[in-house]
Coordinates of C-alpha atoms in Angstrom, one line a residue:
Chain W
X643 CA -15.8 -35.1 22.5
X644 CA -15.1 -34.2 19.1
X645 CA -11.4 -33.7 18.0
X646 CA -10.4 -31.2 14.9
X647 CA -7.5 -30.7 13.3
X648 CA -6.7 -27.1 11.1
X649 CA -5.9 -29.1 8.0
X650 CA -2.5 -26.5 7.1
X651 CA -1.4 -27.3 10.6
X652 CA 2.2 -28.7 11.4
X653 CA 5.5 -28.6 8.7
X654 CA 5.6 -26.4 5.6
X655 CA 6.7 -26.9 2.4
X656 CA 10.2 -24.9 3.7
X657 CA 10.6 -26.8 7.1
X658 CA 10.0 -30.3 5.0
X659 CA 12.6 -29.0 2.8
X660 CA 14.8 -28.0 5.0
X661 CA 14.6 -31.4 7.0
X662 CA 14.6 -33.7 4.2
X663 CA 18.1 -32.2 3.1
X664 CA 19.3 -32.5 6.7
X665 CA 18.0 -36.2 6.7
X666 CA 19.9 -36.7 3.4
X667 CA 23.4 -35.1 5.2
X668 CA 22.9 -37.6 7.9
X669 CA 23.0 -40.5 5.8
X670 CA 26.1 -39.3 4.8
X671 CA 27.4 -41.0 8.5
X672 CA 30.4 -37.8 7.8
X673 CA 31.5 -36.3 10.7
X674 CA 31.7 -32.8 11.3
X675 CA 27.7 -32.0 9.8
X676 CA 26.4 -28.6 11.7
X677 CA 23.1 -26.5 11.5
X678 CA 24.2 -22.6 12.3
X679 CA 21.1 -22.2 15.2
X680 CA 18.7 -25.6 15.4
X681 CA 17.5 -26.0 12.5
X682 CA 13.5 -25.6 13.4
X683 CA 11.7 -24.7 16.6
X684 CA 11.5 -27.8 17.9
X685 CA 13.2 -29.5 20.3
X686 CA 12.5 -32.7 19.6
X687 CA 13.0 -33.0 16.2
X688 CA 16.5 -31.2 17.1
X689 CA 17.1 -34.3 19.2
X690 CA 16.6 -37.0 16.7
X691 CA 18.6 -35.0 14.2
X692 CA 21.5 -35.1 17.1
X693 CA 21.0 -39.1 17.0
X694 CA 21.6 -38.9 13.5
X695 CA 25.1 -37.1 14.1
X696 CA 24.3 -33.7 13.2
X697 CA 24.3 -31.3 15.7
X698 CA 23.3 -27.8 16.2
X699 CA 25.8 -24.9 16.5
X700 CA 26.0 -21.3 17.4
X701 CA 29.0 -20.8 16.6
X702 CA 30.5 -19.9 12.8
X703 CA 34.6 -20.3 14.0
X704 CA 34.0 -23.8 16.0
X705 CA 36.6 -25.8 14.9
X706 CA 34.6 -28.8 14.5
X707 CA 32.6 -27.8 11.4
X708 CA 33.1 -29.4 8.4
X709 CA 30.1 -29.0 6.7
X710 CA 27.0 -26.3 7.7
X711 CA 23.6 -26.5 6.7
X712 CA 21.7 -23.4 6.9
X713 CA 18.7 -23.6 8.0
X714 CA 15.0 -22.2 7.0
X715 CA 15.3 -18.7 8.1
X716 CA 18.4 -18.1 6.3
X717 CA 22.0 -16.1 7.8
X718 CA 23.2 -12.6 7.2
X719 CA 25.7 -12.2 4.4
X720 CA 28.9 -11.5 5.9
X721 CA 28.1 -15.2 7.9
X722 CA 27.6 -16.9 4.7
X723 CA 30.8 -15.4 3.3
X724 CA 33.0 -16.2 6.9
X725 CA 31.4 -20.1 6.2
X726 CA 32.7 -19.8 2.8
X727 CA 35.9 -18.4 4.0
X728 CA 36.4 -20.8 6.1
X729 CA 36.0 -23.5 3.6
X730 CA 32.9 -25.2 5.3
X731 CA 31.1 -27.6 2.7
X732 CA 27.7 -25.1 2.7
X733 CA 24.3 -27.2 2.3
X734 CA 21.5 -24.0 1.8
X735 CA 18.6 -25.4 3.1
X736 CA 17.5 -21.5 3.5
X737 CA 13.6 -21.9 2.8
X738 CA 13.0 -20.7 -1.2
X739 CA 10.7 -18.0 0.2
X740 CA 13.1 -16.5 2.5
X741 CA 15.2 -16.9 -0.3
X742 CA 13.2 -15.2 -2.4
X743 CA 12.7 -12.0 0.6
X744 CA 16.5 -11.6 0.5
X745 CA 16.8 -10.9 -3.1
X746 CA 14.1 -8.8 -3.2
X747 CA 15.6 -6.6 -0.4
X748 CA 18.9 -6.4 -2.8
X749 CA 17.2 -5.8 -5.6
X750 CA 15.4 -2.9 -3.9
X751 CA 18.1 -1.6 -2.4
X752 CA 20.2 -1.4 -5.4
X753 CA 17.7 -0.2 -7.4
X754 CA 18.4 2.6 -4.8
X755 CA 15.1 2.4 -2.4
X756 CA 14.8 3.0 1.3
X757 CA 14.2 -0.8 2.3
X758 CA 11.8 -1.3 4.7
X759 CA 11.3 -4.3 6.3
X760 CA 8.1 -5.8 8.3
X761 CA 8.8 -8.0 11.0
X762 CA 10.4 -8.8 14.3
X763 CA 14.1 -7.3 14.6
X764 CA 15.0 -10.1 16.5
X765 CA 14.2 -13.0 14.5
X766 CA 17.1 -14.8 12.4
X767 CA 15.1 -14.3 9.4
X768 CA 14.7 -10.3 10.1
X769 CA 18.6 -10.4 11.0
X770 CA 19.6 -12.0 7.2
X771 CA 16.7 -9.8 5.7
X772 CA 18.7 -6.9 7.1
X773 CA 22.3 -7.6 5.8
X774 CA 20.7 -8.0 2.0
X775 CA 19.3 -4.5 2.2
X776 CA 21.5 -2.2 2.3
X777 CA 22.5 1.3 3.9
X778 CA 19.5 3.3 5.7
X779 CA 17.4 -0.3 5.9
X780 CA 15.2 -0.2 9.0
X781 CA 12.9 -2.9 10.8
X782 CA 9.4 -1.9 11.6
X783 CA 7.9 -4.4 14.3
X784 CA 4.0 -4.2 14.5
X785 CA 3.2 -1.4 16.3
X786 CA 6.7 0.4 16.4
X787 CA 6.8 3.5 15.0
X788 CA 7.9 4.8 11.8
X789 CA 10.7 6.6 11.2
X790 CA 11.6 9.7 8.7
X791 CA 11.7 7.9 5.6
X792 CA 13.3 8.7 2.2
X793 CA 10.5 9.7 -0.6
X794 CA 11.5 6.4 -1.9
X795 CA 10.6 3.6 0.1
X796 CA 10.7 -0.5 -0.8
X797 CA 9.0 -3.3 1.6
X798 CA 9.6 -6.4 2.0
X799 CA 8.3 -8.9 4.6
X800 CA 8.9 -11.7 6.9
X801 CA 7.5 -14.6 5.3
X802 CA 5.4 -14.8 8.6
X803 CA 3.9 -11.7 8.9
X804 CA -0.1 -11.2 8.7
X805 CA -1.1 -9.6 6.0
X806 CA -3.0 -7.4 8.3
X807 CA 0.1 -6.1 9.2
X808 CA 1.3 -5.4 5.6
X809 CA -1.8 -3.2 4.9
X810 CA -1.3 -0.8 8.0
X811 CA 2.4 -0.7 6.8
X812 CA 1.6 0.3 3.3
X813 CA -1.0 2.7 4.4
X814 CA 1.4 4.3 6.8
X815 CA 4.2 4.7 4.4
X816 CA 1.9 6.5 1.2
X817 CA 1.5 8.9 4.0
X818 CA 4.7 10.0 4.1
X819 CA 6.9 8.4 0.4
X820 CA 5.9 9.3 -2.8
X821 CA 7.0 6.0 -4.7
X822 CA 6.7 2.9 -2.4
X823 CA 7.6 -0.8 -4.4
X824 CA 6.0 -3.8 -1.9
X825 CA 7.1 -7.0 -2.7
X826 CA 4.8 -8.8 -0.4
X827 CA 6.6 -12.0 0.5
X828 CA 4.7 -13.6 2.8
X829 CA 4.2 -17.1 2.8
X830 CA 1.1 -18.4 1.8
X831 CA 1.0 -21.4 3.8
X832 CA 1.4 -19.1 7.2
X833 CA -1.5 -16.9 5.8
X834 CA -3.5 -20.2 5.1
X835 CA -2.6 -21.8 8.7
X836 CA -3.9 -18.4 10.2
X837 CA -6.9 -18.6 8.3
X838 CA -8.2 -22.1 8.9
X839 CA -7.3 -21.5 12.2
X840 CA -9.4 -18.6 12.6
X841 CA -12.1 -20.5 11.0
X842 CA -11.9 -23.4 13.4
X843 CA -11.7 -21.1 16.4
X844 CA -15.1 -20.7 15.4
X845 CA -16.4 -24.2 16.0
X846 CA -15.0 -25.3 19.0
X847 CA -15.0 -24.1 22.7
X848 CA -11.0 -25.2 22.8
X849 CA -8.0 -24.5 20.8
X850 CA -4.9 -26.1 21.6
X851 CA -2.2 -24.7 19.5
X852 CA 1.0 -27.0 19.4
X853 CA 4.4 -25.1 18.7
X854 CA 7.7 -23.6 20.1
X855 CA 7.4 -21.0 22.9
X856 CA 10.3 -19.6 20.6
X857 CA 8.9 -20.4 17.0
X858 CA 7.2 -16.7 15.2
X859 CA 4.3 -18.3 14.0
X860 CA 3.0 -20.4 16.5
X861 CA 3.0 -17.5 18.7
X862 CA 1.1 -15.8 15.9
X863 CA -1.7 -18.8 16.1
X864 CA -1.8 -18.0 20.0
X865 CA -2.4 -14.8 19.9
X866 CA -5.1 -14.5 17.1
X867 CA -7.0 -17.6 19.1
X868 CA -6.5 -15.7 22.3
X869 CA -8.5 -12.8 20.2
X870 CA -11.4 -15.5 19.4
X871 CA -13.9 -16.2 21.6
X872 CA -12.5 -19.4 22.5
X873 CA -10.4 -21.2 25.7
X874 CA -6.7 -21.6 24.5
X875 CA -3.8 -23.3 25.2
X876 CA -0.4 -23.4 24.2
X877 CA 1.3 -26.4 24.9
X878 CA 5.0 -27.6 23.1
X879 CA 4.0 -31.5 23.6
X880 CA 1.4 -34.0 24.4
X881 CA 2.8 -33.7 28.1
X882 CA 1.4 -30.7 28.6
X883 CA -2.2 -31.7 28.5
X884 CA -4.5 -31.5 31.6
X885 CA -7.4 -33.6 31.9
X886 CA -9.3 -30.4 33.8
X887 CA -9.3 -28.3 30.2
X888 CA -11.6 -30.7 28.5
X889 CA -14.0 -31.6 31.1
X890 CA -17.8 -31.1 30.0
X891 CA -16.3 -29.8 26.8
X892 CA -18.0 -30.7 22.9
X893 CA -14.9 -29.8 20.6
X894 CA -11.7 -29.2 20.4
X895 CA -9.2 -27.7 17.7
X896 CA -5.9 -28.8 16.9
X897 CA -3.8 -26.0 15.2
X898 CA 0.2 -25.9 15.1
X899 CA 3.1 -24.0 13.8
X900 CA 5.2 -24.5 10.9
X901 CA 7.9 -26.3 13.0
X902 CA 5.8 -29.0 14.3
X903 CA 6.3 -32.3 13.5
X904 CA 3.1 -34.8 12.1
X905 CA 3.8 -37.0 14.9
X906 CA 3.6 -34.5 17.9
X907 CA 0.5 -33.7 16.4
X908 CA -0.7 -36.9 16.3
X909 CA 0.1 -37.4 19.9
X910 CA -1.2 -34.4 21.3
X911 CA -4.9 -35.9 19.2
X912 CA -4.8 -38.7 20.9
X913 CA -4.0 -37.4 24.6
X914 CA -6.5 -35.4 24.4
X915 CA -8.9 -38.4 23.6
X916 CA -7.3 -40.0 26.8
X917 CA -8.1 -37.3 29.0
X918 CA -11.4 -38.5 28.2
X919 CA -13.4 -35.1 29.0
Chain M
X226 CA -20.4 38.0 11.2
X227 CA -17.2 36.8 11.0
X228 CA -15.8 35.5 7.5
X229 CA -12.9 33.1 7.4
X230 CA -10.7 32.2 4.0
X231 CA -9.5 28.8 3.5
X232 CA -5.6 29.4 2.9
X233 CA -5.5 27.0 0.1
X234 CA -8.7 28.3 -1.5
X235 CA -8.7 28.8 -5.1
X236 CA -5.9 28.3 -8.5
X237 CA -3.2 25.7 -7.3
X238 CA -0.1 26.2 -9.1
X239 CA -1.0 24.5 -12.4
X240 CA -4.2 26.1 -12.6
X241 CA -2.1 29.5 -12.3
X242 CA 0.8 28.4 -15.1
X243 CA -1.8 26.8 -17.4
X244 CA -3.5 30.9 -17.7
X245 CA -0.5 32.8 -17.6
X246 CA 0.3 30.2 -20.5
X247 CA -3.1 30.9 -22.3
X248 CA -2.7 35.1 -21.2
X249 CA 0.5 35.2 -22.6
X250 CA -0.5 33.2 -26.2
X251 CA -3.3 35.9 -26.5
X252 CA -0.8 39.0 -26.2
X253 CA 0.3 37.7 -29.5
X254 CA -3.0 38.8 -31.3
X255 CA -2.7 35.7 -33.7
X256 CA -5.8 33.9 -35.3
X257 CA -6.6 30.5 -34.7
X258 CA -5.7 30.0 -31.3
X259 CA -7.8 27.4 -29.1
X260 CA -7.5 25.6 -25.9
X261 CA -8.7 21.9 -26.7
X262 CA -11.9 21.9 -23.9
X263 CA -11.9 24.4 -21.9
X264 CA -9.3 25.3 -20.4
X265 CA -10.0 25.0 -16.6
X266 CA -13.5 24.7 -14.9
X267 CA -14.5 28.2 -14.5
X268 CA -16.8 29.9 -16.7
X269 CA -15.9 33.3 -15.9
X270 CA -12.4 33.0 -17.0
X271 CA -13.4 30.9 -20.2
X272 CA -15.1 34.2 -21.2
X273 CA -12.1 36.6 -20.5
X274 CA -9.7 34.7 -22.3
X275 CA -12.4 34.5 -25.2
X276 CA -12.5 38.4 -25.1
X277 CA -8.8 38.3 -25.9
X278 CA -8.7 35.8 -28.5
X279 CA -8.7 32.1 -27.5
X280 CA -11.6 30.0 -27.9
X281 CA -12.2 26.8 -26.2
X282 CA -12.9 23.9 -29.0
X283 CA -13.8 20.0 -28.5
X284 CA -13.0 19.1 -31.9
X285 CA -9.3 18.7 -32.5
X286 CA -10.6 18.7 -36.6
X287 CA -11.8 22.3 -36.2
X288 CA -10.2 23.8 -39.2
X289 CA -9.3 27.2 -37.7
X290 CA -7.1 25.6 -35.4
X291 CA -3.6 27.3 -36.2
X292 CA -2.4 26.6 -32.3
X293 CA -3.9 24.4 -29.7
X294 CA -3.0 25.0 -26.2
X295 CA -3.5 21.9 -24.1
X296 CA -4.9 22.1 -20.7
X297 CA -3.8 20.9 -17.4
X298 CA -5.7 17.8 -17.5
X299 CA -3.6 16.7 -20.1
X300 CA -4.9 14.6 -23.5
X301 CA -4.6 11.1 -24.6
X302 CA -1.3 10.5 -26.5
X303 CA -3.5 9.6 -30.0
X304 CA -4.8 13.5 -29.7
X305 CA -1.2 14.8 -29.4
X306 CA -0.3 12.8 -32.2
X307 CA -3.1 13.8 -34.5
X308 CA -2.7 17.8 -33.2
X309 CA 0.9 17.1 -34.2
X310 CA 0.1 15.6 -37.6
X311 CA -2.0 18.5 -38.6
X312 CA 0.7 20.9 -37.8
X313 CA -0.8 23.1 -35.3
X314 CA 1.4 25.0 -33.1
X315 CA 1.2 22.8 -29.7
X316 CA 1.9 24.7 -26.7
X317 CA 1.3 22.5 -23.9
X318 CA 0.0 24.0 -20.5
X319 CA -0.8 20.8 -19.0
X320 CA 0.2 20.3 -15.4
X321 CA 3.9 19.5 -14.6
X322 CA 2.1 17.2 -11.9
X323 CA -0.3 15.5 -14.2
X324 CA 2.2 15.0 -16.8
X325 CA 4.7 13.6 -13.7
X326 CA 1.8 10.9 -13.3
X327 CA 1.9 10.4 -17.0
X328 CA 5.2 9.9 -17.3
X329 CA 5.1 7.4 -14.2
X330 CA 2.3 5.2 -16.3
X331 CA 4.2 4.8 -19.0
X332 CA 7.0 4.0 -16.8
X333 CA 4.9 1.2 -15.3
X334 CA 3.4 0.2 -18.1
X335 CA 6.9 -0.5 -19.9
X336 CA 8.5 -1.9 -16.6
X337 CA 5.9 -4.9 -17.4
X338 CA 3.2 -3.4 -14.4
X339 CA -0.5 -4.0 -15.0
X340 CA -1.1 -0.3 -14.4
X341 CA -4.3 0.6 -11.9
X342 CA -5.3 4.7 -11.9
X343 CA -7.1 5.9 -9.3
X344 CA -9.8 8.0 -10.2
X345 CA -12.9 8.9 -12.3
X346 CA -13.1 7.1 -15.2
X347 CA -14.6 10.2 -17.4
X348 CA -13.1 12.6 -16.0
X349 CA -10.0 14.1 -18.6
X350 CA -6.8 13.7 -16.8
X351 CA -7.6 10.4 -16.5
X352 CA -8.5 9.8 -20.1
X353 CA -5.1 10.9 -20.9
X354 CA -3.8 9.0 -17.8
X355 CA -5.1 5.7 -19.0
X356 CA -3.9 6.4 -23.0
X357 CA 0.0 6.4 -21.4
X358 CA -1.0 3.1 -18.9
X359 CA -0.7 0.3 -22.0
X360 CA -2.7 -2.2 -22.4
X361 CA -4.8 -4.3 -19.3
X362 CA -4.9 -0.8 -17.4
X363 CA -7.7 -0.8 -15.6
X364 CA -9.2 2.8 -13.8
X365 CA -10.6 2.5 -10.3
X366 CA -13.3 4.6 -9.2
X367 CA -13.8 5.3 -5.3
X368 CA -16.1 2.6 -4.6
X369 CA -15.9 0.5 -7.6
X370 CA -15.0 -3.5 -7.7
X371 CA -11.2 -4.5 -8.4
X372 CA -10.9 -6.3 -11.5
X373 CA -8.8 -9.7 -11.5
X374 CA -5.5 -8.4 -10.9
X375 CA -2.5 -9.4 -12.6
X376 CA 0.8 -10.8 -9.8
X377 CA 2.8 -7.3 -10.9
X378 CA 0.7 -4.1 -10.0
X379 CA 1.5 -0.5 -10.3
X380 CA -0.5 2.1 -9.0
X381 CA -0.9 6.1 -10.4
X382 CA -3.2 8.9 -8.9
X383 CA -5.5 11.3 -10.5
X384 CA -3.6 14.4 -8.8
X385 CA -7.1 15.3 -7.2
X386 CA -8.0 12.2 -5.5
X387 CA -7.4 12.2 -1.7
X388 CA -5.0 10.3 0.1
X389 CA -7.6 8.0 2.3
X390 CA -8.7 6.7 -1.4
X391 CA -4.9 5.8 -2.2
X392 CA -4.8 3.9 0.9
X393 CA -7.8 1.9 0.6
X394 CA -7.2 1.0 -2.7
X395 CA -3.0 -0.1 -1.9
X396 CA -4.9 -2.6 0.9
X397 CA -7.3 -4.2 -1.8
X398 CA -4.3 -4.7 -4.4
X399 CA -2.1 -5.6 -1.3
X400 CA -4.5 -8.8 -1.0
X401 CA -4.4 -9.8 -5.1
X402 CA -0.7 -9.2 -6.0
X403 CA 2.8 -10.0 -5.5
X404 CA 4.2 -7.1 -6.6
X405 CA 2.6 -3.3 -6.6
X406 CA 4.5 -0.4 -7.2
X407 CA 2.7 2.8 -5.9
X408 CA 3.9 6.1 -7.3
X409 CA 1.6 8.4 -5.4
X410 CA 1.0 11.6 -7.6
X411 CA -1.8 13.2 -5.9
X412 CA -1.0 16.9 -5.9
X413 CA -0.1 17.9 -2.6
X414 CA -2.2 21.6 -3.1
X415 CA -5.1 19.3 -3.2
X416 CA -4.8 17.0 -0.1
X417 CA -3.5 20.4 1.8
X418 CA -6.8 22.2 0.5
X419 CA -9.0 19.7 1.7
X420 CA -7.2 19.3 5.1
X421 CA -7.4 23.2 5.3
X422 CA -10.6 22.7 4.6
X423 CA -11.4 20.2 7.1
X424 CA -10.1 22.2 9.7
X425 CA -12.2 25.2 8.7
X426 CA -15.1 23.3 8.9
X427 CA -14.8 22.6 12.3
X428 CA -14.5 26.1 13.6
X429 CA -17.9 27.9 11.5
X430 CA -21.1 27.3 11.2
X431 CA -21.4 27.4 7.6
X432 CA -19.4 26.5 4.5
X433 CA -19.3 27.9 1.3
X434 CA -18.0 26.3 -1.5
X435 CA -16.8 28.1 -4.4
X436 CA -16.0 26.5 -7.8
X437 CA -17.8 24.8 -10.8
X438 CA -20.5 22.1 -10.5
X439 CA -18.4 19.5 -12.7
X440 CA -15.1 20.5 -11.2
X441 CA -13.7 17.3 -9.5
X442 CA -11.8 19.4 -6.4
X443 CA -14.6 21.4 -5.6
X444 CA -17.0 18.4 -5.8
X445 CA -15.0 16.7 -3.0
X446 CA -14.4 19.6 -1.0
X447 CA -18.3 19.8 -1.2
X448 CA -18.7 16.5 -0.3
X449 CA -16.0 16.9 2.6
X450 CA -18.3 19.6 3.8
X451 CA -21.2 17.9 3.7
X452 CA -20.0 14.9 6.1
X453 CA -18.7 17.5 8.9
X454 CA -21.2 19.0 11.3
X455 CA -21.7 21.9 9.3
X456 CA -24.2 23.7 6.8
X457 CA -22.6 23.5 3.3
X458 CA -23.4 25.5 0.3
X459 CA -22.2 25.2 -3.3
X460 CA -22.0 28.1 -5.8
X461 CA -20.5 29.1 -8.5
X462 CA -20.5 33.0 -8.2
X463 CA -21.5 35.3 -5.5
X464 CA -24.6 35.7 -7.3
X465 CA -26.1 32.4 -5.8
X466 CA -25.7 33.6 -2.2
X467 CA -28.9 33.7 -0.3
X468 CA -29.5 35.6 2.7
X469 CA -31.4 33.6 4.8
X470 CA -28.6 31.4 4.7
X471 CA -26.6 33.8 7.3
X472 CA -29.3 34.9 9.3
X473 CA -28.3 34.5 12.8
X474 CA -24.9 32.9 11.9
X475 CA -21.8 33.8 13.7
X476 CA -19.0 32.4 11.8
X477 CA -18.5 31.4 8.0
X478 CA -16.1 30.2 6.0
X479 CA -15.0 30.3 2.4
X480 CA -13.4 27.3 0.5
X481 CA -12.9 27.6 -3.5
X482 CA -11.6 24.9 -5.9
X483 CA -8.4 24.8 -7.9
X484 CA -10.4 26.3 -10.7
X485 CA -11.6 29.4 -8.9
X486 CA -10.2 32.8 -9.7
X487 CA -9.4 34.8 -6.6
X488 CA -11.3 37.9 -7.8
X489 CA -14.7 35.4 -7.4
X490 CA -13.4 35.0 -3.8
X491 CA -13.3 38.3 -3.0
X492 CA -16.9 38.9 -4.4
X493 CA -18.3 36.1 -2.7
X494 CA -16.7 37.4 0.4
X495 CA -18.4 40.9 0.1
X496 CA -21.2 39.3 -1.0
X497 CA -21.6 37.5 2.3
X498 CA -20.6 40.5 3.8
X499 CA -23.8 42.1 2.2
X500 CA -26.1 40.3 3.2
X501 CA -25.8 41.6 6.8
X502 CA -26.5 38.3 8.5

C-alpha cells in the first residue's frame, strides 16, 4: 500500500504564527496567560499549551486574566476594546490575513459601501469580520439568499472560503448593485490545500482527511473529497483508524486542515501502515 | 397573422436626446454644422437631418466645421481637445450613460485601477472609453483571452453589452486579482430590450429584427434570436421583408435596435401586415 501526503496539508503560515507567539508567552512561566476561545481546532495541541500554563478562556470579565492572546481568527471590536479596558496585557496573534479582511471591511464601509461578507455567520472569524463593517453589513453563507442590497455593495471574504463561492457571489450581486468593490481575501494557502487535495483525490481509492469536527476548513476538505470519486474518512487522530478501510486497498491520501499539527499527521501515516491493508 | 411589438423596441433614451439635440441645432439654419460620424446607426435619419442642414463628417480637420455635435458613443478625449483647439462650437449629445462610464474610467484609472472595458474593441464608445481608462487598460472582447492582470482591477461596461458577459468576465478577473472594482454601466434600456426580447421570442414563430447591419444592439438582439427556437430575420427597412417568410405563420414579432426610428417600426409592421401571410 502506498501512502500520500497533500504536500499544503497541516499548519499554515497564520496557525504557525499564532502558536509560536503563544509558545513565546509560555516561556514567560507568568501567570495569568489566556487565549479568548482555544487557540486552534485542535484539541491536542490545546492540551500541551495548558501544560505550558496557558489556558483557554471564554470568558472576557474572568478575573484571572492577566494577559490575552487573541487568537488566529481574530475578536469583534467592542471585545478587543473591553480587553483593553480592562487593562489585560493584549498579545494579537490574529492571523495577518484576517487582519488584513477586517481592515478591508472598515475601509469599505467607511468609504460608505454596503459590506458584504462571504462566509459562515457563525464562525469567530465571520463574528470579528462583522463588527469592522459597519451599519447595514450582512453575512451571506453559501447558498443563503441574498438580500435587497444597496446599489453600492463591497465584499470581503473569510479567509477560508472557495473561491468558487466568491464567483457565484460576485455574479449574484452585478445582478442587482451597480458599483460592487471585492477585496478577495482569501487565503491562498486554504485555496492551495483545496487544490492538491482535489488533485490527490484523484490518485488514490482513500482519502483520510485529518482535522477538527469543529475547524471550517477541514470540513471544507471533507466535503469536496466526499464530491470525488473516492472512499473518505474524517478522522481527528490516529485513533480513529480502522484496519477494515484499507483492506485490498493500492493508495491512500493524507490531507489535513490548517489546525493540524505535523505530528498528528505523522502519526495518522504511520497507523495506517500498521493496519497493514 | 398576429403581429406583436417588443415594448423596448427602437430609440432608448440617448438615442432620443442625442436627435432632439441634432433637430434642435438645425432650427438654427447656421452653416457648418456636423455631427463627427454619424450620428446614430440609421441611415434613414442620417438623411433627414442632412435635408435640414447637418452633415455627418469623419474628419475632425474638415474645414467647414463651424460646430461639431458629438454623438452618443462619445469621442476619445485627444478629439475633444483638438475640436476644442480649433474653436468649433462643441455641443455634445453624447449619452449621459456613456459619459457616466467615462467618467467611472477615469475614476479608476486615477484611483491607481488597471482599468478592463468590456466590449468591442472597434466599436466607438469604446474608443472613447479606453482614451479616459489611462495607461495598461486593456478592452475585453466576449470571448477574447485575459491579459496578465495587474493585483488592483477595475472593471467598466460598453452600455450595450449584456449582463451574462459582465458576469463571466468579474469570475475570470476574480481568479487574477486582489482587488477589482466593478462599476457596471450597461444601460439598463439595453439589458431590458433584450430580455423583452427574449421573452418575445418564445411566444412567435418568427422574429424580425429591425436596425442597422453594424449597429452593436441590434447585432445581439439578432444573435439572441438566433439561439432561441425561432426563425430570425434581419432588416434594415420594411423594404427587405419577403413574403414567403410569413406564409403559413401564425404569430410574429417585431424587435428594433436603439438606433431604429419608430416610424420604420410602423412600416415594417404594415409591411408584414401586407404580405397577407
Amino acid at each position: 500500500m502506498k501512502i500520500f501526503t497533500v504536500k499544503g496539508a497541516g499548519f499554515c503560515f497564520g496557525v504557525k504564527r499564532a502558536l509560536d507567539i503563544a509558545f513565546a508567552m509560555a516561556e514567560k512561566k507568568e501567570k495569568g496567560i489566556y487565549t479568548l476561545g482555544p487557540i486552534i481546532h485542535n484539541p491536542q495541541v490545546i492540551e500541551r499549551l495548558r501544560e505550558e500554563g496557558i489556558s483557554p478562556t471564554e470568558d472576557i470579565y474572568n478575573e484571572d486574566i492577566k494577559s490575552l492572546i487573541i487568537r488566529t481568527h481574530g475578536i469583534p471590536v467592542h471585545l478587543m476594546e473591553e480587553a483593553s479596558r480592562r487593562g489585560y496585557g493584549i498579545v494579537d496573534a490574529t492571523c495577518p490575513f484576517v487582519k488584513k479582511a477586517q481592515h478591508y471591511a472598515k475601509l469599505l464601509s467607511e468609504a460608505g459601501y454596503q459590506v458584504v461578507i462571504l462566509g459562515d455567520k457563525d464562525h469567530p472569524e465571520v463574528k470579528g469580520l462583522v463588527s469592522y463593517a459597519g451599519d447595514g453589513a450582512v453575512v451571506i453563507g453559501e447558498k443563503g439568499p441574498l438580500p435587497r442590497l444597496k446599489s453600492r455593495v463591497g465584499i470581503v471574504v473569510q479567509t477560508t472560503q472557495p473561491v468558487e463561492e466568491l464567483k457565484r457571489l460576485a455574479e449574484r450581486v452585478i445582478e442587482r448593485a451597480k458599483e460592487i468593490k471585492v477585496y478577495n481575501t482569501i487565503c491562498n494557502s486554504t485555496a492551495n490545500r483545496l487544490t492538491e487535495t482535489e488533485d490527490m483525490s484523484r490518485k488514490v481509492d482513500v482519502m483520510i482527511v485529518v482535522g477538527g469536527k469543529n475547524s471550517a476548513n477541514t470540513t471544507q476538505l471533507v466535503r469536496l473529497c466526499a464530491s470525488m470519486p473516492v472512499k473518505t474518512y474524517h478522522i481527528e487522530t490516529a485513533g480513529e483508524l480502522k484496519q477494515e478501510w484499507f483492506r485490498g486497498i493500492n493508495k491512500v491520501g493524507i490531507t489535513a486542515g490548517a489546525s493540524t499539527p505535523d505530528w498528528i499527521i505523522h502519526d495518522v501515516k504511520k497507523g495506517i501502515k500498521g493496519t497493514g491493508g
